[in-house]
Amino acid sequence: MLHLMQDLQGKPKLIHFLLLQMSWNMVLSQLHYIIPEESKHGTFVGRIAQDLGLDIGEINSRMLRVVSRDEKEYFQVNLQNGILFVKDIIDREQLCPDIQFCIIHLQVIVDNPVQMYRVDVEIEDINDNSPAFFSNMNSLVISEIKPAGSHYPLMEATDPDIGTNSITNYELSSSDYFALDFQKYLNEIRSLELVLKKSLDREKQSVHNLTLTAYDGGKPRLSGSTRIVITVEDFNDNAPLFDHPFYQCTINENAVKGSLVFKLNATDPDQGKNGEIFYKFSNLVAGETSKAFSLDQYSGEIKVNRELDFETMNKYEIQIDAVDNGDVQMVGHCKILVTVVDINDNPPEMTVMSLSLPVPENSPQGTTVAIISVHDKDSGSNGKVNCYISEHTPFRINHAFTGDFSLIVDAPLNREIKEEYEVTVTARDEGLPSLSVSKTIKVVISDVNDNAPQFQQAFDTIFIKENNPPGSHIYTALASDPDVGQNSFITYAIIDSYINRIPLSSYISINPENGKVFALVSFDHEHITYFQCHICATDAGLQPLSTNLTLNIFIEDINDNAPTFTPLFSPLIIKISRSAQFGHHVTKIRAVDLDSGYNALMSYHMKGVMGKIPFVISQYTGDISLKRPFADSDNEEYRLTVMAQDHGEPVMTAETEVVISLVEAGEEILYDNQESKGNVEEFSEANMYLVVAICIISSIFLITLIAFSVLRWQKYRDEVNQLKENYRICSNTGGSWVYSQQTQYRVCSNAVQPKNDLIVFTPNNSVIPNNEDRISQQGTLVNPSYQPKHPNPDWRYSASLKAAMQGAVHMEGAAVLRGAAVGLEPQWPTVSSATTDPEGGEVSPPVGAGVNCNSWTFKYGPGNQKQPVPVPQIPPDFPENFIIPGSPAIISIRQDQPSAQAQKSNFITFGKKEETKKKKKKKKGKNQEKANNNTNDNNDQ
């Protein structure tokens, strides 16, 4: 199409005509179907009757038929359903070769009336043909002189398919010399060439076998291949080559003319005349040599041309050229050494050809020290020479070639043991008589860095007094190295480490040349007492060796710190009772010294003591005590100067003042308490830590105690609620509180031991509450529908009554207290029996029994005559303090004899007795004195 368009350029009329023809054909074609080639018989093509608008019922009667322009009918119509189907298999390549669009034109004809329709069926190409080459093998001949980049056209493959099913790509088998180059025009390959990547060498590879493969673009992808045989044409690019560039041979001096001396052999890898060789003497050969020998130019044989004279010339060097017959001749060279053999009239000659000195001491066995060449002008046994070493040395002679020997290392060498050897090599022939020659070779052993520097000891310890001047010399590291030269040049360095996160290099340094260690800082024993450093000694060898020295450095203490008293405040004020006796501990003086050892050993003395004082101080403990009781003549106050001194050199001291005042017994405690409040802020750091620790422990204990109390309180509440369900408070008909005539009852639930006592008072109320009336957790009767009426509107509850009505009741254990066994039941006052008079009285106990309170008090006004106060009949044997078992409360029943007092108030007191308050105050004073004494003793300690 591209070529057609190119041919049609400049011809617009023809182009318009073709376009018009194509559009006319499409108009004339009423139906257009597309089917792939190779479709089988019966393949559906289209519903032709339906597409043409024909009635399917009439196509049979109207004789519908399909007529093709070709003689062969490829399609047929089913007259039952009007479907056009394939009758014979269609091969597009046979039907339409070299045509892009393969269309079969059909005519559909029906009768009655006669109608004709135009139908085109396009045959779509499938990839049913593989690419194929014209020949299975192609041969090429390429000269090895052709340059890289040369192109050689190749025969292309053919594929009858079209479009993407045709050939789209070529591939060449892997080759170091050839590549494939093909050009595409509109996805169609137009040129295929073989490209030479690099120059050929026939002598390396004369024939190259390649495989060319063509691929189409169909699915599945098909391919075809052919073999390309490339023969490399020879070019005279190789010169003749001898087996060796140098030859040796001998000839007896009495050899006759024509005797063979040597036969040369040269080869040429070229072919034909390029590989034909002839020999000749080189132009460098002297005239005497060319006269003494003859050379056959074809066989390469060298023969004696005249009589030889060993004494005139015993050795001939013959240079031979081998020339080929190429257009451009190329020449190969070799040299032949011909030695004339004489009788044994000459001693061997020894030559040291190569002497490698000095010999490194780490040379392995077999290292060549010298090459010795030995030859004898004689021949045969007379010229056969053996070399040996007479004395014992770490060397030996190794036979290399004829007349050549090597002196090699036979044992390990050590320069530090022996650094020079004199080796005598003797060469002796086997003639009769035997002749020999000797040669002394001086072998010097060179040093290698095989010895690391060594310290005299791996560890060392030094002591440095503190407060040393910075930069002072403290140590000298000395290492030795048996090597010599730069291998023995030692440098010193300190391996860096850290002391308390500070680099060691900040403390000490070392001179890298002489190993002197200097202190960069002034050390303080109180901050650092010991540290360790590692000194590395390294030689200057090419592979440097090193060793380490561990230096333990101890900082010695000197007496540079004076003692310090604790606490720091001065003077120390002490109060002591005048009644203190002999040996009484007054206080303790303590001083600390930051030094160590004897420099920190303290001794205490009193300084400037005038007269006889009643105090003495312990020299080593600092305890101040009384050495005698106080007398009236003693002063009221003593000011003592206590001196603490250490045992260092020089001795360092510290002083503090202690003020001791004499007071009466008990006053020193109060004073100490006041002083302790003022000195809280002067606690030392250690005391502060102790206080914090005590506070933390106390807090933990308090939290534990509170948690335990809450848990126990919850348990008590549960048990009280259970008791309230099981026991209800009953009232008697008399309506008064009485003692039981029988005994005291103890109620315990769930087999739990009673811990508190419950006193139940029966209220004077004839009305029994309903079952729904319950005892609340606070110990009062609770009935939502029942509202009690007070006998007097002015009845007043005290604050304690209101609080008790809201309090909790301990009901774990209960006890019922009744009246006496005999006699009238005394009328105890109750809430219901109170007077209606506004001035009748005030009830200030909790209503109910078992309330957790310490007192129960009833008070009546003096003018309340309507409600007389009953006087209980207390048995004579009733104890004054009656304690209910299981309860810490004390019941005190007291009746005053005067009637006036009895009218004012009667008390039933639970808890502490009021009568003992004065006694307790007196006891409290005595306990206070004891506490003051104990506090004074603690301060002394």
PDB file of C-alpha atoms in Angstrom, residues 529-722:
ATOM      1  CA  THR A 529      41.649   6.470  94.291  1.00  0.00           C
ATOM      2  CA  TYR A 530      42.524   4.027  91.551  1.00  0.00           C
ATOM      3  CA  PHE A 531      42.379   3.683  87.828  1.00  0.00           C
ATOM      4  CA  GLN A 532      43.953   1.529  85.187  1.00  0.00           C
ATOM      5  CA  CYS A 533      45.504   2.457  81.882  1.00  0.00           C
ATOM      6  CA  HIS A 534      46.831   0.390  79.023  1.00  0.00           C
ATOM      7  CA  ILE A 535      50.018   1.501  77.281  1.00  0.00           C
ATOM      8  CA  CYS A 536      50.496   0.198  73.749  1.00  0.00           C
ATOM      9  CA  ALA A 537      54.020  -0.095  72.311  1.00  0.00           C
ATOM     10  CA  THR A 538      54.044  -0.291  68.500  1.00  0.00           C
ATOM     11  CA  ASP A 539      56.995  -0.690  66.173  1.00  0.00           C
ATOM     12  CA  ALA A 540      57.363   1.039  62.808  1.00  0.00           C
ATOM     13  CA  GLY A 541      57.333  -2.021  60.583  1.00  0.00           C
ATOM     14  CA  LEU A 542      55.349  -2.173  57.388  1.00  0.00           C
ATOM     15  CA  GLN A 543      52.995  -4.434  59.255  1.00  0.00           C
ATOM     16  CA  PRO A 544      53.365  -2.904  62.700  1.00  0.00           C
ATOM     17  CA  LEU A 545      53.277  -5.153  65.720  1.00  0.00           C
ATOM     18  CA  SER A 546      52.303  -4.040  69.176  1.00  0.00           C
ATOM     19  CA  THR A 547      51.966  -5.186  72.749  1.00  0.00           C
ATOM     20  CA  ASN A 548      50.233  -3.740  75.762  1.00  0.00           C
ATOM     21  CA  LEU A 549      51.267  -2.919  79.292  1.00  0.00           C
ATOM     22  CA  THR A 550      48.607  -2.704  81.985  1.00  0.00           C
ATOM     23  CA  LEU A 551      49.489   0.036  84.435  1.00  0.00           C
ATOM     24  CA  ASN A 552      47.664   0.096  87.752  1.00  0.00           C
ATOM     25  CA  ILE A 553      47.758   3.620  89.190  1.00  0.00           C
ATOM     26  CA  PHE A 554      46.904   4.216  92.822  1.00  0.00           C
ATOM     27  CA  ILE A 555      46.426   7.731  94.170  1.00  0.00           C
ATOM     28  CA  GLU A 556      47.989   7.964  97.621  1.00  0.00           C
ATOM     29  CA  ASP A 557      46.239  10.057 100.167  1.00  0.00           C
ATOM     30  CA  ILE A 558      47.940  12.960 101.893  1.00  0.00           C
ATOM     31  CA  ASN A 559      46.607  14.892 104.789  1.00  0.00           C
ATOM     32  CA  ASP A 560      45.098  17.772 102.826  1.00  0.00           C
ATOM     33  CA  ASN A 561      41.640  17.889 104.432  1.00  0.00           C
ATOM     34  CA  ALA A 562      40.945  19.192 107.897  1.00  0.00           C
ATOM     35  CA  PRO A 563      38.330  17.491 110.088  1.00  0.00           C
ATOM     36  CA  THR A 564      34.778  18.827 109.935  1.00  0.00           C
ATOM     37  CA  PHE A 565      32.233  18.651 112.721  1.00  0.00           C
ATOM     38  CA  THR A 566      28.695  17.420 112.123  1.00  0.00           C
ATOM     39  CA  PRO A 567      26.291  19.074 112.455  1.00  0.00           C
ATOM     40  CA  LEU A 568      27.897  22.186 111.059  1.00  0.00           C
ATOM     41  CA  PHE A 569      26.129  24.729 113.275  1.00  0.00           C
ATOM     42  CA  SER A 570      28.050  25.984 116.259  1.00  0.00           C
ATOM     43  CA  PRO A 571      27.829  26.355 119.183  1.00  0.00           C
ATOM     44  CA  LEU A 572      26.025  23.193 120.185  1.00  0.00           C
ATOM     45  CA  ILE A 573      23.669  24.018 123.069  1.00  0.00           C
ATOM     46  CA  ILE A 574      22.944  21.231 125.540  1.00  0.00           C
ATOM     47  CA  LYS A 575      20.646  21.320 128.572  1.00  0.00           C
ATOM     48  CA  ILE A 576      21.403  18.916 131.387  1.00  0.00           C
ATOM     49  CA  SER A 577      19.619  18.354 134.660  1.00  0.00           C
ATOM     50  CA  ARG A 578      21.463  19.196 137.831  1.00  0.00           C
ATOM     51  CA  SER A 579      20.394  15.850 139.225  1.00  0.00           C
ATOM     52  CA  ALA A 580      22.400  13.960 136.621  1.00  0.00           C
ATOM     53  CA  GLN A 581      24.717  11.418 138.150  1.00  0.00           C
ATOM     54  CA  PHE A 582      28.245  10.266 137.467  1.00  0.00           C
ATOM     55  CA  GLY A 583      28.703   8.756 134.029  1.00  0.00           C
ATOM     56  CA  HIS A 584      25.640  10.493 132.601  1.00  0.00           C
ATOM     57  CA  HIS A 585      26.009  10.827 128.806  1.00  0.00           C
ATOM     58  CA  VAL A 586      25.743  14.488 127.918  1.00  0.00           C
ATOM     59  CA  THR A 587      26.220  14.494 124.140  1.00  0.00           C
ATOM     60  CA  LYS A 588      28.390  13.071 121.383  1.00  0.00           C
ATOM     61  CA  ILE A 589      30.762  15.096 119.257  1.00  0.00           C
ATOM     62  CA  ARG A 590      31.447  13.738 115.811  1.00  0.00           C
ATOM     63  CA  ALA A 591      33.920  14.968 113.225  1.00  0.00           C
ATOM     64  CA  VAL A 592      34.613  13.556 109.788  1.00  0.00           C
ATOM     65  CA  ASP A 593      37.689  13.791 107.593  1.00  0.00           C
ATOM     66  CA  LEU A 594      37.576  13.305 103.841  1.00  0.00           C
ATOM     67  CA  ASP A 595      41.023  11.750 103.959  1.00  0.00           C
ATOM     68  CA  SER A 596      41.570   8.044 104.503  1.00  0.00           C
ATOM     69  CA  GLY A 597      43.661   5.831 106.717  1.00  0.00           C
ATOM     70  CA  TYR A 598      45.570   7.502 109.514  1.00  0.00           C
ATOM     71  CA  ASN A 599      44.863  10.863 107.907  1.00  0.00           C
ATOM     72  CA  ALA A 600      41.187  10.351 108.783  1.00  0.00           C
ATOM     73  CA  LEU A 601      41.665   8.847 112.269  1.00  0.00           C
ATOM     74  CA  MET A 602      40.107  11.323 114.710  1.00  0.00           C
ATOM     75  CA  SER A 603      40.977  12.130 118.317  1.00  0.00           C
ATOM     76  CA  TYR A 604      39.043  14.607 120.455  1.00  0.00           C
ATOM     77  CA  HIS A 605      40.335  16.962 123.167  1.00  0.00           C
ATOM     78  CA  MET A 606      39.003  19.841 125.184  1.00  0.00           C
ATOM     79  CA  LYS A 607      40.922  22.989 124.529  1.00  0.00           C
ATOM     80  CA  GLY A 608      41.601  25.724 127.049  1.00  0.00           C
ATOM     81  CA  VAL A 609      39.968  24.018 130.005  1.00  0.00           C
ATOM     82  CA  MET A 610      40.336  26.301 133.028  1.00  0.00           C
ATOM     83  CA  GLY A 611      39.729  24.853 136.423  1.00  0.00           C
ATOM     84  CA  LYS A 612      38.033  21.648 137.258  1.00  0.00           C
ATOM     85  CA  ILE A 613      35.011  21.021 135.099  1.00  0.00           C
ATOM     86  CA  PRO A 614      32.583  18.150 135.694  1.00  0.00           C
ATOM     87  CA  PHE A 615      32.828  16.950 132.094  1.00  0.00           C
ATOM     88  CA  VAL A 616      35.165  14.605 130.318  1.00  0.00           C
ATOM     89  CA  ILE A 617      35.404  13.712 126.612  1.00  0.00           C
ATOM     90  CA  SER A 618      36.380  10.379 125.149  1.00  0.00           C
ATOM     91  CA  GLN A 619      39.481  10.725 123.036  1.00  0.00           C
ATOM     92  CA  TYR A 620      38.373   8.372 120.267  1.00  0.00           C
ATOM     93  CA  THR A 621      34.579   8.387 120.379  1.00  0.00           C
ATOM     94  CA  GLY A 622      33.864  12.055 121.148  1.00  0.00           C
ATOM     95  CA  ASP A 623      31.352  11.195 123.899  1.00  0.00           C
ATOM     96  CA  ILE A 624      31.012  13.903 126.554  1.00  0.00           C
ATOM     97  CA  SER A 625      29.890  12.561 129.921  1.00  0.00           C
ATOM     98  CA  LEU A 626      29.855  13.530 133.593  1.00  0.00           C
ATOM     99  CA  LYS A 627      32.902  12.586 135.546  1.00  0.00           C
ATOM    100  CA  ARG A 628      31.297  13.607 138.830  1.00  0.00           C
ATOM    101  CA  PRO A 629      27.891  14.779 140.122  1.00  0.00           C
ATOM    102  CA  PHE A 630      27.122  18.459 140.003  1.00  0.00           C
ATOM    103  CA  ALA A 631      27.876  20.572 143.058  1.00  0.00           C
ATOM    104  CA  ASP A 632      26.308  23.797 144.190  1.00  0.00           C
ATOM    105  CA  SER A 633      29.483  25.606 143.352  1.00  0.00           C
ATOM    106  CA  ASP A 634      29.358  24.602 139.705  1.00  0.00           C
ATOM    107  CA  ASN A 635      28.569  27.215 137.116  1.00  0.00           C
ATOM    108  CA  GLU A 636      25.172  27.542 135.485  1.00  0.00           C
ATOM    109  CA  GLU A 637      26.754  27.300 132.050  1.00  0.00           C
ATOM    110  CA  TYR A 638      29.911  25.833 130.614  1.00  0.00           C
ATOM    111  CA  ARG A 639      31.384  26.743 127.243  1.00  0.00           C
ATOM    112  CA  LEU A 640      33.647  23.965 126.087  1.00  0.00           C
ATOM    113  CA  THR A 641      35.913  24.194 123.057  1.00  0.00           C
ATOM    114  CA  VAL A 642      36.316  20.726 121.565  1.00  0.00           C
ATOM    115  CA  MET A 643      39.181  20.173 119.172  1.00  0.00           C
ATOM    116  CA  ALA A 644      39.306  17.276 116.713  1.00  0.00           C
ATOM    117  CA  GLN A 645      42.617  16.400 115.120  1.00  0.00           C
ATOM    118  CA  ASP A 646      43.647  13.738 112.646  1.00  0.00           C
ATOM    119  CA  HIS A 647      46.822  11.632 112.654  1.00  0.00           C
ATOM    120  CA  GLY A 648      48.227  12.843 109.373  1.00  0.00           C
ATOM    121  CA  GLU A 649      51.416  14.659 108.670  1.00  0.00           C
ATOM    122  CA  PRO A 650      51.088  17.539 109.200  1.00  0.00           C
ATOM    123  CA  VAL A 651      48.355  17.261 111.779  1.00  0.00           C
ATOM    124  CA  MET A 652      45.157  19.143 110.884  1.00  0.00           C
ATOM    125  CA  THR A 653      42.572  20.174 113.455  1.00  0.00           C
ATOM    126  CA  ALA A 654      39.093  21.624 113.744  1.00  0.00           C
ATOM    127  CA  GLU A 655      37.304  23.228 116.651  1.00  0.00           C
ATOM    128  CA  THR A 656      33.696  23.594 117.740  1.00  0.00           C
ATOM    129  CA  GLU A 657      32.016  25.090 120.768  1.00  0.00           C
ATOM    130  CA  VAL A 658      29.646  23.195 123.064  1.00  0.00           C
ATOM    131  CA  VAL A 659      27.484  25.163 125.481  1.00  0.00           C
ATOM    132  CA  ILE A 660      26.192  23.085 128.399  1.00  0.00           C
ATOM    133  CA  SER A 661      23.586  24.694 130.652  1.00  0.00           C
ATOM    134  CA  LEU A 662      22.443  23.290 133.970  1.00  0.00           C
ATOM    135  CA  VAL A 663      18.663  23.285 134.437  1.00  0.00           C
ATOM    136  CA  GLU A 664      16.215  21.785 136.831  1.00  0.00           C
ATOM    137  CA  ALA A 665      14.781  18.343 136.213  1.00  0.00           C
ATOM    138  CA  GLY A 666      12.198  18.347 133.402  1.00  0.00           C
ATOM    139  CA  GLU A 667      13.169  21.677 131.848  1.00  0.00           C
ATOM    140  CA  GLU A 668      15.732  20.199 129.547  1.00  0.00           C
ATOM    141  CA  ILE A 669      13.024  18.233 127.726  1.00  0.00           C
ATOM    142  CA  LEU A 670      10.959  21.308 126.931  1.00  0.00           C
ATOM    143  CA  TYR A 671      14.001  23.132 125.772  1.00  0.00           C
ATOM    144  CA  ASP A 672      15.043  20.288 123.570  1.00  0.00           C
ATOM    145  CA  ASN A 673      11.626  20.261 121.951  1.00  0.00           C
ATOM    146  CA  GLN A 674      11.860  23.957 121.156  1.00  0.00           C
ATOM    147  CA  GLU A 675      15.382  23.616 119.904  1.00  0.00           C
ATOM    148  CA  SER A 676      14.470  20.731 117.681  1.00  0.00           C
ATOM    149  CA  LYS A 677      11.805  22.868 115.989  1.00  0.00           C
ATOM    150  CA  GLY A 678      14.357  25.538 115.218  1.00  0.00           C
ATOM    151  CA  ASN A 679      16.943  23.100 113.978  1.00  0.00           C
ATOM    152  CA  VAL A 680      14.781  21.172 111.532  1.00  0.00           C
ATOM    153  CA  GLU A 681      16.292  23.007 108.632  1.00  0.00           C
ATOM    154  CA  GLU A 682      19.817  22.209 109.818  1.00  0.00           C
ATOM    155  CA  PHE A 683      19.548  18.499 109.338  1.00  0.00           C
ATOM    156  CA  SER A 684      22.312  16.999 107.435  1.00  0.00           C
ATOM    157  CA  GLU A 685      21.689  15.322 104.126  1.00  0.00           C
ATOM    158  CA  ALA A 686      21.842  11.870 105.704  1.00  0.00           C
ATOM    159  CA  ASN A 687      19.222  12.859 108.313  1.00  0.00           C
ATOM    160  CA  MET A 688      16.966  14.177 105.577  1.00  0.00           C
ATOM    161  CA  TYR A 689      17.150  10.864 103.759  1.00  0.00           C
ATOM    162  CA  LEU A 690      16.312   9.092 107.025  1.00  0.00           C
ATOM    163  CA  VAL A 691      13.286  11.342 107.635  1.00  0.00           C
ATOM    164  CA  VAL A 692      12.027  10.758 104.094  1.00  0.00           C
ATOM    165  CA  ALA A 693      12.391   7.001 104.513  1.00  0.00           C
ATOM    166  CA  ILE A 694      10.514   7.063 107.826  1.00  0.00           C
ATOM    167  CA  CYS A 695       7.713   9.131 106.287  1.00  0.00           C
ATOM    168  CA  ILE A 696       7.339   6.726 103.374  1.00  0.00           C
ATOM    169  CA  ILE A 697       7.214   3.702 105.670  1.00  0.00           C
ATOM    170  CA  SER A 698       4.699   5.442 107.952  1.00  0.00           C
ATOM    171  CA  SER A 699       2.506   6.354 105.003  1.00  0.00           C
ATOM    172  CA  ILE A 700       2.490   2.768 103.775  1.00  0.00           C
ATOM    173  CA  PHE A 701       1.588   1.557 107.278  1.00  0.00           C
ATOM    174  CA  LEU A 702      -1.200   4.151 107.600  1.00  0.00           C
ATOM    175  CA  ILE A 703      -2.705   3.223 104.222  1.00  0.00           C
ATOM    176  CA  THR A 704      -2.611  -0.453 105.161  1.00  0.00           C
ATOM    177  CA  LEU A 705      -4.279   0.288 108.506  1.00  0.00           C
ATOM    178  CA  ILE A 706      -7.034   2.346 106.848  1.00  0.00           C
ATOM    179  CA  ALA A 707      -7.690  -0.364 104.282  1.00  0.00           C
ATOM    180  CA  PHE A 708      -7.838  -2.991 107.018  1.00  0.00           C
ATOM    181  CA  SER A 709     -10.256  -0.832 109.074  1.00  0.00           C
ATOM    182  CA  VAL A 710     -12.541  -0.301 106.072  1.00  0.00           C
ATOM    183  CA  LEU A 711     -12.651  -4.025 105.395  1.00  0.00           C
ATOM    184  CA  ARG A 712     -13.399  -4.798 109.038  1.00  0.00           C
ATOM    185  CA  TRP A 713     -16.064  -2.073 109.168  1.00  0.00           C
ATOM    186  CA  GLN A 714     -17.764  -3.566 106.126  1.00  0.00           C
ATOM    187  CA  LYS A 715     -17.725  -6.951 107.833  1.00  0.00           C
ATOM    188  CA  TYR A 716     -19.240  -5.461 111.013  1.00  0.00           C
ATOM    189  CA  ARG A 717     -22.014  -3.800 109.021  1.00  0.00           C
ATOM    190  CA  ASP A 718     -22.923  -7.074 107.312  1.00  0.00           C
ATOM    191  CA  GLU A 719     -23.062  -8.907 110.619  1.00  0.00           C
ATOM    192  CA  VAL A 720     -25.169  -6.152 112.230  1.00  0.00           C
ATOM    193  CA  ASN A 721     -27.670  -6.275 109.400  1.00  0.00           C
ATOM    194  CA  GLN A 722     -27.883 -10.026 109.791  1.00  0.00           C
TER     195      GLN A 722
END
